[in-house]
Coordinates of N, CA and C in Angstrom, one line a residue:
M1051 N 100.1 112.1 220.4 CA 99.4 113.1 221.2 C 99.2 112.6 222.6
A1052 N 99.6 113.4 223.5 CA 99.6 113.0 224.9 C 98.2 113.4 225.5
P1053 N 97.6 112.5 226.3 CA 96.4 112.9 226.9 C 96.5 114.1 227.8
A1054 N 95.5 115.0 227.8 CA 95.5 116.1 228.8 C 95.5 115.7 230.2
S1055 N 96.2 116.4 231.0 CA 96.3 116.1 232.5 C 94.9 116.3 233.1
G1056 N 94.6 115.5 234.0 CA 93.3 115.7 234.6 C 92.2 114.9 233.9
T1057 N 92.4 114.2 232.8 CA 91.4 113.6 232.0 C 91.1 112.2 232.5
G1058 N 92.0 111.6 233.3 CA 91.9 110.2 233.8 C 92.5 109.3 232.7
L1059 N 93.0 109.7 231.7 CA 93.5 108.8 230.7 C 94.9 108.3 231.0
A1060 N 95.1 107.1 230.7 CA 96.5 106.4 231.1 C 97.5 106.9 230.2
P1061 N 98.7 107.2 230.7 CA 99.8 107.8 229.8 C 100.3 106.6 229.0
P1062 N 100.8 106.9 227.8 CA 101.3 105.9 226.9 C 102.5 105.0 227.5
E1063 N 103.2 105.7 228.4 CA 104.3 105.0 229.0 C 103.9 103.7 229.7
R1064 N 102.7 103.6 230.0 CA 102.2 102.4 230.7 C 102.5 101.2 229.9
L1065 N 102.6 101.4 228.6 CA 102.8 100.2 227.7 C 104.3 99.8 227.5
A1066 N 105.3 100.6 228.2 CA 106.7 100.4 228.0 C 107.1 99.0 228.4
D1067 N 106.4 98.4 229.4 CA 106.9 97.0 229.8 C 106.4 95.9 228.9
L1068 N 105.5 96.2 228.0 CA 105.0 95.2 227.2 C 105.9 94.9 225.9
T1069 N 105.9 93.6 225.6 CA 106.7 93.3 224.3 C 105.9 93.9 223.1
V1070 N 106.6 93.8 222.0 CA 105.9 94.3 220.7 C 104.7 93.3 220.5
R1071 N 104.8 92.1 220.6 CA 103.8 91.1 220.4 C 102.7 91.3 221.3
E1072 N 102.9 91.5 222.6 CA 101.9 91.8 223.6 C 101.1 93.1 223.2
R1073 N 101.8 94.1 222.7 CA 101.1 95.3 222.3 C 100.2 95.0 221.1
E1074 N 100.7 94.2 220.1 CA 100.0 93.8 219.0 C 98.8 93.0 219.2
V1075 N 98.9 92.0 220.1 CA 97.7 91.3 220.6 C 96.7 92.1 221.3
M1076 N 97.2 93.0 222.2 CA 96.3 93.9 222.9 C 95.5 94.8 222.0
A1077 N 96.2 95.3 221.0 CA 95.4 96.1 220.0 C 94.4 95.4 219.2
L1078 N 94.7 94.2 218.9 CA 93.7 93.3 218.1 C 92.5 93.0 219.0
A1079 N 92.9 92.7 220.3 CA 91.8 92.4 221.3 C 90.9 93.6 221.4
A1080 N 91.5 94.8 221.5 CA 90.8 96.0 221.6 C 89.9 96.3 220.4
E1081 N 90.2 95.8 219.3 CA 89.4 95.9 218.1 C 88.2 95.0 218.1
G1082 N 88.1 94.1 219.1 CA 87.0 93.3 219.3 C 87.2 91.8 218.8
R1083 N 88.4 91.5 218.4 CA 88.7 90.2 217.9 C 88.8 89.2 219.0
S1084 N 88.4 88.0 218.7 CA 88.6 86.9 219.6 C 89.9 86.3 219.6
N1085 N 90.2 85.5 220.6 CA 91.6 84.9 220.6 C 91.8 84.1 219.4
T1086 N 90.8 83.3 219.0 CA 90.9 82.5 217.8 C 91.1 83.4 216.5
E1087 N 90.4 84.5 216.4 CA 90.6 85.4 215.2 C 92.0 86.0 215.3
I1088 N 92.5 86.4 216.5 CA 93.9 86.9 216.6 C 94.9 85.9 216.2
A1089 N 94.7 84.7 216.7 CA 95.6 83.6 216.4 C 95.7 83.3 214.9
E1090 N 94.6 83.4 214.2 CA 94.6 83.2 212.8 C 95.3 84.3 212.1
D1091 N 95.1 85.6 212.5 CA 95.8 86.7 211.9 C 97.3 86.6 212.1
L1092 N 97.8 86.2 213.2 CA 99.2 86.2 213.6 C 99.8 84.8 213.4
T1093 N 99.1 83.9 212.9 CA 99.6 82.5 212.7 C 100.3 81.9 213.9
V1094 N 99.6 82.0 215.0 CA 100.0 81.4 216.3 C 98.8 80.6 216.8
S1095 N 98.9 79.9 217.9 CA 97.8 79.2 218.4 C 97.0 80.1 219.4
P1096 N 95.7 79.7 219.6 CA 94.9 80.5 220.5 C 95.5 80.5 221.9
L1097 N 96.1 79.4 222.3 CA 96.8 79.4 223.6 C 98.0 80.4 223.8
T1098 N 98.6 80.6 222.7 CA 99.7 81.7 222.6 C 99.1 83.0 222.8
V1099 N 98.0 83.3 222.1 CA 97.3 84.6 222.2 C 96.8 84.7 223.7
R1100 N 96.2 83.7 224.2 CA 95.7 83.8 225.6 C 97.0 84.1 226.6
T1101 N 98.1 83.6 226.3 CA 99.3 83.9 227.1 C 99.6 85.3 227.0
H1102 N 99.7 85.9 225.8 CA 100.1 87.3 225.6 C 99.1 88.2 226.3
I1103 N 97.8 87.8 226.2 CA 96.8 88.6 226.9 C 96.9 88.6 228.3
H1104 N 97.2 87.4 228.9 CA 97.4 87.3 230.4 C 98.6 88.0 230.8
R1105 N 99.7 87.9 230.0 CA 101.0 88.6 230.5 C 100.8 90.2 230.4
A1106 N 100.0 90.7 229.4 CA 99.7 92.1 229.3 C 98.9 92.6 230.5
M1107 N 97.9 91.7 230.8 CA 97.0 92.0 231.9 C 97.8 92.1 233.2
T1108 N 98.8 91.2 233.4 CA 99.5 91.1 234.6 C 100.5 92.3 234.6
K1109 N 101.1 92.7 233.6 CA 102.1 93.8 233.6 C 101.4 95.2 233.7
L1110 N 100.1 95.2 233.2 CA 99.3 96.5 233.4 C 98.4 96.5 234.5
H1111 N 98.4 95.5 235.3 CA 97.5 95.3 236.5 C 96.1 95.5 236.1
A1112 N 95.7 94.9 234.9 CA 94.3 94.9 234.5 C 93.6 93.8 235.1
R1113 N 92.4 94.0 235.6 CA 91.6 92.9 236.3 C 90.9 92.0 235.3
D1114 N 90.7 92.5 234.0 CA 90.0 91.6 233.0 C 90.4 92.2 231.7
R1115 N 89.9 91.4 230.6 CA 90.1 91.8 229.3 C 89.5 93.2 228.9
A1116 N 88.3 93.4 229.5 CA 87.7 94.7 229.2 C 88.5 95.9 229.8
Q1117 N 89.1 95.7 230.9 CA 90.0 96.8 231.4 C 91.3 96.9 230.5
L1118 N 91.7 95.8 229.9 CA 92.8 95.9 229.1 C 92.5 96.7 227.8
V1119 N 91.3 96.5 227.3 CA 90.8 97.2 226.1 C 90.7 98.7 226.4
V1120 N 90.2 99.0 227.6 CA 90.2 100.5 228.1 C 91.5 101.1 228.1
I1121 N 92.5 100.4 228.6 CA 93.8 100.9 228.6 C 94.4 101.1 227.2
A1122 N 94.0 100.2 226.3 CA 94.5 100.4 225.0 C 94.0 101.6 224.4
Y1123 N 92.8 102.0 224.6 CA 92.2 103.2 224.1 C 92.8 104.4 224.8
Q1124 N 92.9 104.4 226.2 CA 93.3 105.4 226.9 C 94.8 105.8 226.6
T1125 N 95.7 104.8 226.3 CA 97.1 105.1 226.0 C 97.3 105.5 224.5
G1126 N 96.2 105.4 223.7 CA 96.4 105.7 222.3 C 96.9 104.5 221.5
L1127 N 97.0 103.3 222.1 CA 97.5 102.1 221.3 C 96.5 101.9 220.2
V1128 N 95.3 102.1 220.4 CA 94.3 102.0 219.3 C 93.4 103.3 219.4
R1129 N 92.8 103.7 218.3 CA 91.9 104.9 218.4 C 90.6 104.4 217.7
A1130 N 89.5 105.1 218.3 CA 88.2 104.8 217.7 C 88.1 105.4 216.3
T1131 N 87.5 104.6 215.4 CA 87.2 105.1 214.1 C 85.8 105.3 213.8
P1132 N 85.4 106.4 213.2 CA 84.0 106.6 212.9 C 83.4 105.5 212.0
P1133 N 82.2 105.1 212.2 CA 81.6 104.1 211.2 C 81.6 104.6 209.8
A1134 N 81.8 103.6 208.9 CA 81.9 103.9 207.5 C 80.5 104.4 207.0

């Protein structure tokens, strides 16, 4: 589902330059997981996670992790789920 024009939401095409792994790490970060938690889930080192986060931030021109999370939600990479 594409965001409505004029809503200020980022188009999903913004993610086209990211690798599959960068999108995966970005989505996990957007869920609130730490680098250590993401590393454990993906069986990689925390330094590798940090590298993926940094590369995604660079490619998306995000100034910090918080902005990366906002982009993840705006592009539909992750969606908010209601509390159980």
